[in-house]
């Protein structure tokens, strides 16, 4: 039996971790869930534990929001205390947030083996805080769970081949595990009065889109003139910025179809995505989910880590550019070939649990 400390902190990490937590439990390993507290609103954190049946975190550091250094530093100190007390066989980290980097760095300094789920992703844009987190975490990690071949190739280009395993994507596992439940439990289409394929879905949370006024304005200007409802669950980072701009763009005017709502849970989000005419987003996870669900995606960034979705014709990169967004909506073609299974077979989490046991280092 392994003892594993899993470091989680932000919304997408709860979703990525849910299938792994299940697989580790089924394999009889002891997992200690360490929540950094990076996300803390009910709708950004606890709702996912409730819906995805993830046990309550064993520890919540309650670090909260702050500058990168203060937030990551607070996490580092708290995680170190836990690792010193628990002395796990593995520290498991997910994705590319400040919680990921803090977990990897704290463990590496203590010579506790680090395993990184979703290793090898690169945007090659160092303006993104996530890109530093990805590169540094991968270079700390002993075991690197790559979701795709591109991720394996990216690691090889940086000289990392030892400990790399292409396992598939745990977000695909999660979607397969929870889609039926979403159908049973989510009433969001009725609640919002939506017809299948009769609306757009959008999310925006990258600092480059929320914190640069011209970019947020360009995105909202494109959404504002759409003739079908645009459902927009607003990430807390974007909320105040949108409120500032609302006076000018009049998003709540009767002629505007944009519906700003609070962040939704995973089950509602799956339903909303599955039935959307198209998804317009800067989210990493939602670009993949759009692909899994065969929904066209318009990515409000100039580059993506998920290059396969673009190559397959299911994702268009527009950046925060009003004209490019509008013309890509007009160009949406739903007759394209079904997406290939490039994100695995839905059993990435089982492979991760098996590989951690097989390669026990300590
Ligand atoms: C973080 C990750 C990003 C990930 C995103 C997922 C980093 C550097 N960024 O970005 O990679 O895509 O999570 O959603 O780790 N806030 C609240 N309530 C919350 C959480 C945040 O109000 O529960 C607000 C605070 O004002 C905070 C801001 O959102 O300052 C940003 O939160 P933070 O966790 O720093 O970054 P995200 O933009 O959420
Ligand atoms: N998500 C959700 N509710 C929302 C917005 C997103 O459940 O209101 C889910 C989404 O389906 C995906 C994950 O959160 O599984 C993506 O998280 P986010 O966009 O915050 O981060 P990123 O993937 O860009 O790191």
Coordinates of C-alpha atoms and ligand atoms in Angstrom, one line a residue:
X1 CA 0.0 0.0 0.0
X2 CA 1.3 3.4 -1.0
X3 CA 1.0 6.6 1.0
X4 CA 0.3 9.5 -1.4
X5 CA -0.1 13.2 -0.7
X6 CA -2.2 14.8 -3.4
X7 CA -1.9 18.6 -3.7
X8 CA -5.0 20.3 -5.1
X9 CA -6.1 23.9 -5.0
X10 CA -7.9 25.2 -8.1
X11 CA -11.1 24.2 -9.8
X12 CA -9.7 22.2 -12.7
X13 CA -7.6 20.2 -10.3
X14 CA -10.6 18.8 -8.5
X15 CA -12.0 17.5 -11.8
X16 CA -8.6 16.1 -12.9
X17 CA -8.1 14.4 -9.5
X18 CA -11.6 12.8 -9.1
X19 CA -10.9 9.7 -11.2
X20 CA -7.4 9.3 -9.8
X21 CA -8.7 9.5 -6.2
X22 CA -11.2 6.8 -7.1
X23 CA -8.5 4.6 -8.7
X24 CA -6.1 5.0 -5.8
X25 CA -8.9 4.0 -3.4
X26 CA -9.8 1.0 -5.5
X27 CA -6.2 -0.1 -5.5
X28 CA -6.1 0.1 -1.7
X29 CA -3.6 3.0 -1.5
X30 CA -3.8 5.7 1.2
X31 CA -4.3 9.1 -0.2
X32 CA -4.0 12.3 1.9
X33 CA -5.8 15.2 0.2
X34 CA -4.1 18.5 0.7
X35 CA -6.1 21.5 -0.4
X36 CA -4.0 24.6 -0.6
X37 CA -7.0 26.9 -0.4
X38 CA -6.1 28.7 -3.7
X39 CA -9.8 28.5 -4.7
X40 CA -12.2 28.8 -1.8
X41 CA -15.7 30.0 -2.9
X42 CA -18.3 27.3 -2.6
X43 CA -18.8 27.4 -6.4
X44 CA -15.1 27.2 -7.1
X45 CA -14.2 24.4 -4.7
X46 CA -16.6 22.5 -2.4
X47 CA -19.2 22.0 -5.0
X48 CA -16.8 19.8 -6.9
X49 CA -16.0 17.6 -3.9
X50 CA -19.7 17.2 -3.3
X51 CA -20.6 16.4 -6.9
X52 CA -17.6 14.3 -7.9
X53 CA -17.6 12.3 -4.6
X54 CA -14.1 13.4 -3.6
X55 CA -13.5 12.9 0.1
X56 CA -13.2 16.1 2.3
X57 CA -9.6 17.3 2.1
X58 CA -7.5 16.0 5.1
X59 CA -5.8 19.4 5.3
X60 CA -6.8 22.8 3.9
X61 CA -4.0 25.4 4.1
X62 CA -6.4 28.2 3.5
X63 CA -3.8 30.2 1.5
X64 CA -6.4 32.1 -0.5
X65 CA -5.8 34.8 -3.1
X66 CA -2.6 36.9 -3.2
X67 CA 0.3 37.9 -5.4
X68 CA 2.1 35.0 -7.1
X69 CA 5.0 35.1 -4.6
X70 CA 2.9 35.4 -1.5
X71 CA 0.4 32.8 -2.6
X72 CA 3.0 30.3 -3.8
X73 CA 5.3 31.0 -0.8
X74 CA 2.4 30.4 1.7
X75 CA 1.6 27.1 0.0
X76 CA 5.3 26.0 0.0
X77 CA 5.6 26.4 3.8
X78 CA 2.3 24.7 4.5
X79 CA 3.0 21.8 2.1
X80 CA 6.4 21.3 3.6
X81 CA 5.0 20.9 7.1
X82 CA 2.6 18.2 5.8
X83 CA 5.2 16.4 3.8
X84 CA 7.6 16.3 6.8
X85 CA 4.9 14.9 9.0
X86 CA 3.5 12.4 6.6
X87 CA 6.6 11.3 4.7
X88 CA 4.6 9.9 1.7
X89 CA 5.9 7.6 -1.0
X90 CA 4.7 10.1 -3.6
X91 CA 3.5 13.7 -3.9
X92 CA 1.0 13.9 -6.6
X93 CA 0.4 17.3 -8.4
X94 CA -2.0 18.2 -11.2
X95 CA -1.9 20.6 -14.1
X96 CA -0.2 24.0 -14.0
X97 CA -1.4 26.3 -11.2
X98 CA 0.5 27.8 -8.4
X99 CA -0.6 24.9 -6.2
X100 CA 1.0 22.5 -8.7
X101 CA 4.4 24.3 -8.6
X102 CA 4.3 24.7 -4.8
X103 CA 3.6 21.0 -4.3
X104 CA 6.3 19.9 -6.7
X105 CA 8.9 22.2 -5.3
X106 CA 8.2 21.5 -1.6
X107 CA 8.5 17.7 -2.3
X108 CA 11.5 17.9 -4.5
X109 CA 13.5 19.9 -1.9
X110 CA 12.6 17.2 0.7
X111 CA 13.7 14.4 -1.7
X112 CA 10.1 13.1 -1.7
X113 CA 9.2 11.6 -5.2
X114 CA 7.0 13.9 -7.3
X115 CA 4.5 12.7 -9.8
X116 CA 2.9 15.2 -12.2
X117 CA -0.5 14.5 -13.8
X118 CA -0.8 16.4 -17.1
X119 CA 2.9 16.7 -17.7
X120 CA 4.5 18.0 -20.9
X121 CA 1.9 20.7 -21.8
X122 CA 3.4 23.8 -23.4
X123 CA 2.0 27.0 -24.8
X124 CA 5.5 28.4 -25.5
X125 CA 4.1 31.7 -24.1
X126 CA 6.1 32.7 -21.1
X127 CA 3.7 35.6 -20.4
X128 CA 1.3 33.0 -19.0
X129 CA 1.9 32.3 -15.3
X130 CA 0.9 28.6 -16.0
X131 CA 3.8 28.2 -18.5
X132 CA 6.4 28.7 -15.7
X133 CA 4.5 26.4 -13.5
X134 CA 4.4 23.7 -16.1
X135 CA 8.1 23.9 -17.1
X136 CA 9.4 24.0 -13.5
X137 CA 7.1 21.3 -12.3
X138 CA 8.1 18.9 -15.1
X139 CA 11.7 19.5 -14.3
X140 CA 11.1 18.7 -10.6
X141 CA 9.1 15.6 -11.3
X142 CA 10.3 11.9 -11.0
X143 CA 7.2 10.5 -12.8
X144 CA 5.5 12.4 -15.6
X145 CA 2.1 11.4 -16.7
X146 CA 1.6 12.8 -20.2
X147 CA -1.9 12.9 -21.6
X148 CA -0.9 12.9 -25.3
X149 CA 2.0 12.2 -27.7
X150 CA 2.5 15.9 -28.2
X151 CA 3.2 16.2 -24.4
X152 CA 5.7 13.3 -24.6
X153 CA 7.5 15.1 -27.5
X154 CA 7.5 18.4 -25.7
X155 CA 9.3 16.8 -22.7
X156 CA 11.7 15.0 -25.0
X157 CA 12.6 18.4 -26.5
X158 CA 13.6 19.5 -23.1
X159 CA 15.7 16.4 -22.4
X160 CA 13.1 14.7 -20.2
X161 CA 12.4 11.1 -21.2
X162 CA 13.0 9.2 -18.0
X163 CA 9.9 8.6 -15.9
X164 CA 7.6 9.8 -18.8
X165 CA 4.4 7.7 -19.3
X166 CA 1.7 8.5 -21.9
X167 CA -1.4 7.5 -19.9
X168 CA -4.2 9.6 -21.5
X169 CA -6.1 12.5 -20.0
X170 CA -7.8 12.2 -16.6
X171 CA -10.3 14.9 -17.7
X172 CA -11.5 12.4 -20.3
X173 CA -11.9 9.8 -17.6
X174 CA -13.9 12.3 -15.5
X175 CA -16.2 13.2 -18.3
X176 CA -17.0 9.5 -19.1
X177 CA -17.5 8.8 -15.4
X178 CA -19.9 11.8 -14.8
X179 CA -21.8 12.4 -18.0
X180 CA -24.6 10.0 -17.1
X181 CA -25.0 11.6 -13.7
X182 CA -25.0 15.1 -15.4
X183 CA -27.9 13.9 -17.5
X184 CA -29.8 12.6 -14.5
X185 CA -29.1 15.5 -12.1
X186 CA -28.6 18.7 -14.0
X187 CA -31.7 20.7 -14.9
X188 CA -29.7 23.7 -16.0
X189 CA -31.1 23.8 -19.6
X190 CA -34.7 24.1 -18.3
X191 CA -33.6 26.5 -15.5
X192 CA -32.1 28.9 -18.0
X193 CA -34.8 28.2 -20.7
X194 CA -32.3 26.9 -23.2
X195 CA -32.9 24.8 -26.3
X196 CA -30.2 22.2 -27.3
X197 CA -27.9 23.8 -29.8
X198 CA -29.7 27.1 -29.5
X199 CA -27.2 29.0 -27.5
X200 CA -23.4 29.7 -27.1
X201 CA -21.4 29.1 -23.9
X202 CA -18.5 31.2 -22.9
X203 CA -15.9 31.5 -20.1
X204 CA -13.0 33.9 -19.7
X205 CA -10.4 33.9 -16.9
X206 CA -6.9 34.2 -18.3
X207 CA -5.2 37.3 -16.9
X208 CA -4.4 38.4 -20.5
X209 CA -8.1 38.5 -21.2
X210 CA -9.5 39.7 -17.9
X211 CA -6.9 42.2 -16.8
X212 CA -6.1 43.9 -20.1
X213 CA -9.1 46.1 -20.7
X214 CA -8.9 46.2 -24.6
X215 CA -8.9 42.4 -24.7
X216 CA -11.9 42.0 -22.4
X217 CA -13.7 44.7 -24.3
X218 CA -13.0 43.0 -27.7
X219 CA -14.3 39.7 -26.5
X220 CA -17.5 41.2 -24.9
X221 CA -18.1 43.3 -28.0
X222 CA -18.1 40.1 -30.1
X223 CA -20.5 38.3 -27.7
X224 CA -22.8 41.3 -27.4
X225 CA -24.1 41.2 -30.9
X226 CA -24.8 37.5 -31.1
X227 CA -28.5 36.7 -31.9
X228 CA -28.7 33.6 -29.7
X229 CA -28.3 33.4 -25.9
X230 CA -24.7 33.5 -24.7
X231 CA -24.4 31.8 -21.3
X232 CA -21.5 33.1 -19.4
X233 CA -20.6 31.6 -16.0
X234 CA -18.3 34.3 -14.7
X235 CA -15.0 33.3 -13.1
X236 CA -14.4 35.5 -10.0
X237 CA -11.2 36.9 -11.6
X238 CA -13.4 38.4 -14.4
X239 CA -16.4 39.5 -12.3
X240 CA -15.2 43.0 -11.2
X241 CA -13.6 43.7 -14.6
X242 CA -16.9 42.9 -16.4
X243 CA -18.8 45.1 -14.0
X244 CA -16.5 48.0 -14.8
X245 CA -17.0 47.6 -18.5
X246 CA -20.8 46.9 -18.3
X247 CA -21.6 50.6 -18.2
X248 CA -20.2 51.0 -21.7
X249 CA -21.3 47.7 -23.3
X250 CA -24.7 47.5 -21.5
X251 CA -24.6 43.7 -21.2
X252 CA -27.9 43.7 -19.3
X253 CA -29.8 45.8 -21.8
X254 CA -32.9 44.0 -23.3
X255 CA -31.3 43.8 -26.8
X256 CA -28.3 41.9 -25.4
X257 CA -28.3 38.1 -25.3
X258 CA -25.4 37.7 -22.9
X259 CA -26.5 36.1 -19.6
X260 CA -23.9 36.5 -16.9
X261 CA -24.3 33.8 -14.3
X262 CA -22.3 32.6 -11.3
X263 CA -19.8 29.8 -11.9
X264 CA -21.6 26.5 -12.2
X265 CA -20.8 23.0 -10.9
X266 CA -19.3 20.3 -13.1
X267 CA -22.5 18.5 -13.8
X268 CA -24.3 21.6 -15.0
X269 CA -21.2 22.5 -17.0
X270 CA -21.1 19.2 -18.8
X271 CA -24.8 19.7 -19.7
X272 CA -24.2 23.2 -20.8
X273 CA -21.2 22.2 -22.9
X274 CA -22.8 19.2 -24.5
X275 CA -25.8 21.2 -25.7
X276 CA -24.0 24.4 -26.8
X277 CA -23.9 25.4 -30.4
X278 CA -20.3 26.4 -29.8
X279 CA -18.1 27.1 -26.9
X280 CA -16.1 30.3 -26.7
X281 CA -13.4 30.1 -24.0
X282 CA -9.9 30.7 -22.9
X283 CA -10.1 27.7 -20.5
X284 CA -7.7 24.8 -21.0
X285 CA -10.0 22.2 -19.7
X286 CA -13.0 23.3 -21.7
X287 CA -11.1 23.2 -25.0
X288 CA -10.7 19.5 -24.3
X289 CA -14.2 18.9 -23.1
X290 CA -15.6 20.6 -26.2
X291 CA -13.5 18.1 -28.2
X292 CA -14.7 15.1 -26.2
X293 CA -18.3 16.2 -26.6
X294 CA -18.0 17.0 -30.3
X295 CA -18.8 20.7 -29.9
X296 CA -17.0 23.3 -31.9
X297 CA -14.6 25.4 -29.8
X298 CA -13.5 29.0 -30.4
X299 CA -10.4 29.7 -28.2
X300 CA -10.0 33.3 -27.2
X301 CA -6.3 33.0 -27.2
X302 CA -3.6 33.1 -29.8
X303 CA -2.0 29.8 -28.9
X304 CA -3.1 26.6 -27.1
X305 CA -1.4 23.7 -25.3
X306 CA -4.1 21.4 -26.9
X307 CA -2.8 21.7 -30.4
X308 CA -4.4 18.4 -31.5
X309 CA -7.9 19.9 -31.1
X310 CA -6.9 22.6 -33.6
X311 CA -5.2 20.2 -36.0
X312 CA -8.4 18.1 -36.0
X313 CA -10.5 21.1 -37.0
X314 CA -12.6 21.2 -33.8
X315 CA -10.9 24.3 -32.3
X316 CA -10.2 27.7 -33.8
X317 CA -7.8 30.1 -32.2
X318 CA -9.0 33.7 -32.5
X319 CA -7.3 35.5 -29.7
X320 CA -9.3 38.4 -28.1
X321 CA -10.1 39.8 -31.5
X322 CA -13.7 40.9 -32.2
X323 CA -13.6 40.4 -36.0
X324 CA -11.9 37.0 -35.7
X325 CA -14.4 35.8 -33.1
X326 CA -17.3 36.9 -35.3
X327 CA -16.0 35.3 -38.5
X328 CA -15.1 32.1 -36.8
X329 CA -18.7 31.8 -35.5
X330 CA -20.0 32.3 -39.0
X331 CA -17.6 29.7 -40.2
X332 CA -18.6 27.0 -37.7
X333 CA -19.0 23.7 -39.6
X334 CA -20.6 20.8 -37.7
X335 CA -20.1 18.3 -40.6
X336 CA -16.5 17.6 -39.8
X337 CA -15.2 14.1 -39.0
X338 CA -15.7 12.8 -35.5
X339 CA -12.8 13.6 -33.2
X340 CA -10.1 10.9 -33.0
X341 CA -9.4 9.4 -29.5
X342 CA -6.2 11.3 -28.8
X343 CA -6.8 11.7 -25.1
X344 CA -6.7 8.0 -24.2
X345 CA -9.4 5.5 -23.5
X346 CA -10.9 6.8 -20.3
X347 CA -8.6 4.7 -18.1
X348 CA -5.7 7.2 -17.5
X349 CA -6.4 7.2 -13.7
X350 CA -6.1 3.4 -13.5
X351 CA -2.8 3.5 -15.3
X352 CA -1.6 6.3 -13.0
X353 CA -2.4 4.2 -9.9
X354 CA -0.7 1.2 -11.3
X355 CA 2.4 3.1 -12.4
X356 CA 2.8 4.7 -9.0
X357 CA 2.9 1.3 -7.3
X358 CA 5.1 -0.2 -9.9
X359 CA 7.7 2.5 -9.7
X360 CA 7.7 3.1 -5.9
X361 CA 11.0 5.0 -5.4
X362 CA 11.3 5.6 -1.7
Ligands
LIG1 C1 -6.0 29.9 -11.4 C2 -4.7 29.3 -12.1 C3 -5.0 29.1 -13.5 C4 -6.3 28.2 -13.7 C5 -7.4 28.8 -12.9 C6 -8.6 27.9 -13.0 C7 -2.5 30.1 -11.3 C8 -1.4 31.1 -11.5 N1 -3.6 30.3 -12.0 O1 -6.3 31.1 -11.9 O2 -3.9 28.4 -14.1 O3 -6.6 28.2 -15.1 O4 -7.0 29.0 -11.5 O5 -9.8 28.5 -12.6 O6 -2.4 29.3 -10.4 N2 -11.1 34.4 -6.5 C9 -12.3 34.4 -5.7 N3 -12.7 33.2 -5.2 C10 -12.0 32.0 -5.3 C11 -10.8 32.0 -6.1 C12 -10.4 33.2 -6.7 O7 -12.9 35.4 -5.6 O8 -12.5 31.0 -4.8 C13 -10.7 35.6 -7.2 C14 -9.7 36.5 -6.3 O9 -10.0 37.8 -6.5 C15 -8.4 36.1 -6.9 C16 -8.7 35.9 -8.4 O10 -10.0 35.3 -8.4 O11 -7.4 37.1 -6.8 C17 -7.7 34.9 -9.1 O12 -7.6 33.7 -8.4 P1 -6.2 32.9 -8.5 O13 -6.4 31.5 -7.9 O14 -5.1 33.7 -8.1 O15 -6.1 32.7 -10.1 P2 -7.1 32.2 -11.2 O16 -7.3 33.3 -12.1 O17 -8.3 31.6 -10.5
LIG2 N1 -16.0 24.5 -15.0 C1 -17.1 24.3 -14.2 N2 -17.8 25.4 -14.0 C2 -17.6 26.6 -14.5 C3 -16.4 26.7 -15.4 C4 -15.7 25.7 -15.6 O1 -17.3 23.2 -13.7 O2 -18.3 27.6 -14.2 C5 -15.1 23.3 -15.3 C6 -14.9 22.9 -16.7 O3 -15.9 22.1 -17.2 C7 -13.5 22.2 -16.7 C8 -12.8 23.0 -15.6 O4 -13.8 23.6 -14.8 O5 -13.7 20.9 -16.3 C9 -11.9 24.0 -16.2 O6 -11.5 24.9 -15.3 P1 -11.0 26.4 -15.6 O7 -11.6 26.9 -16.9 O8 -11.3 27.2 -14.4 O9 -9.4 26.2 -15.7 P2 -8.4 25.8 -16.8 O10 -8.9 24.5 -17.4 O11 -8.4 26.9 -17.8 O12 -7.1 25.7 -16.1

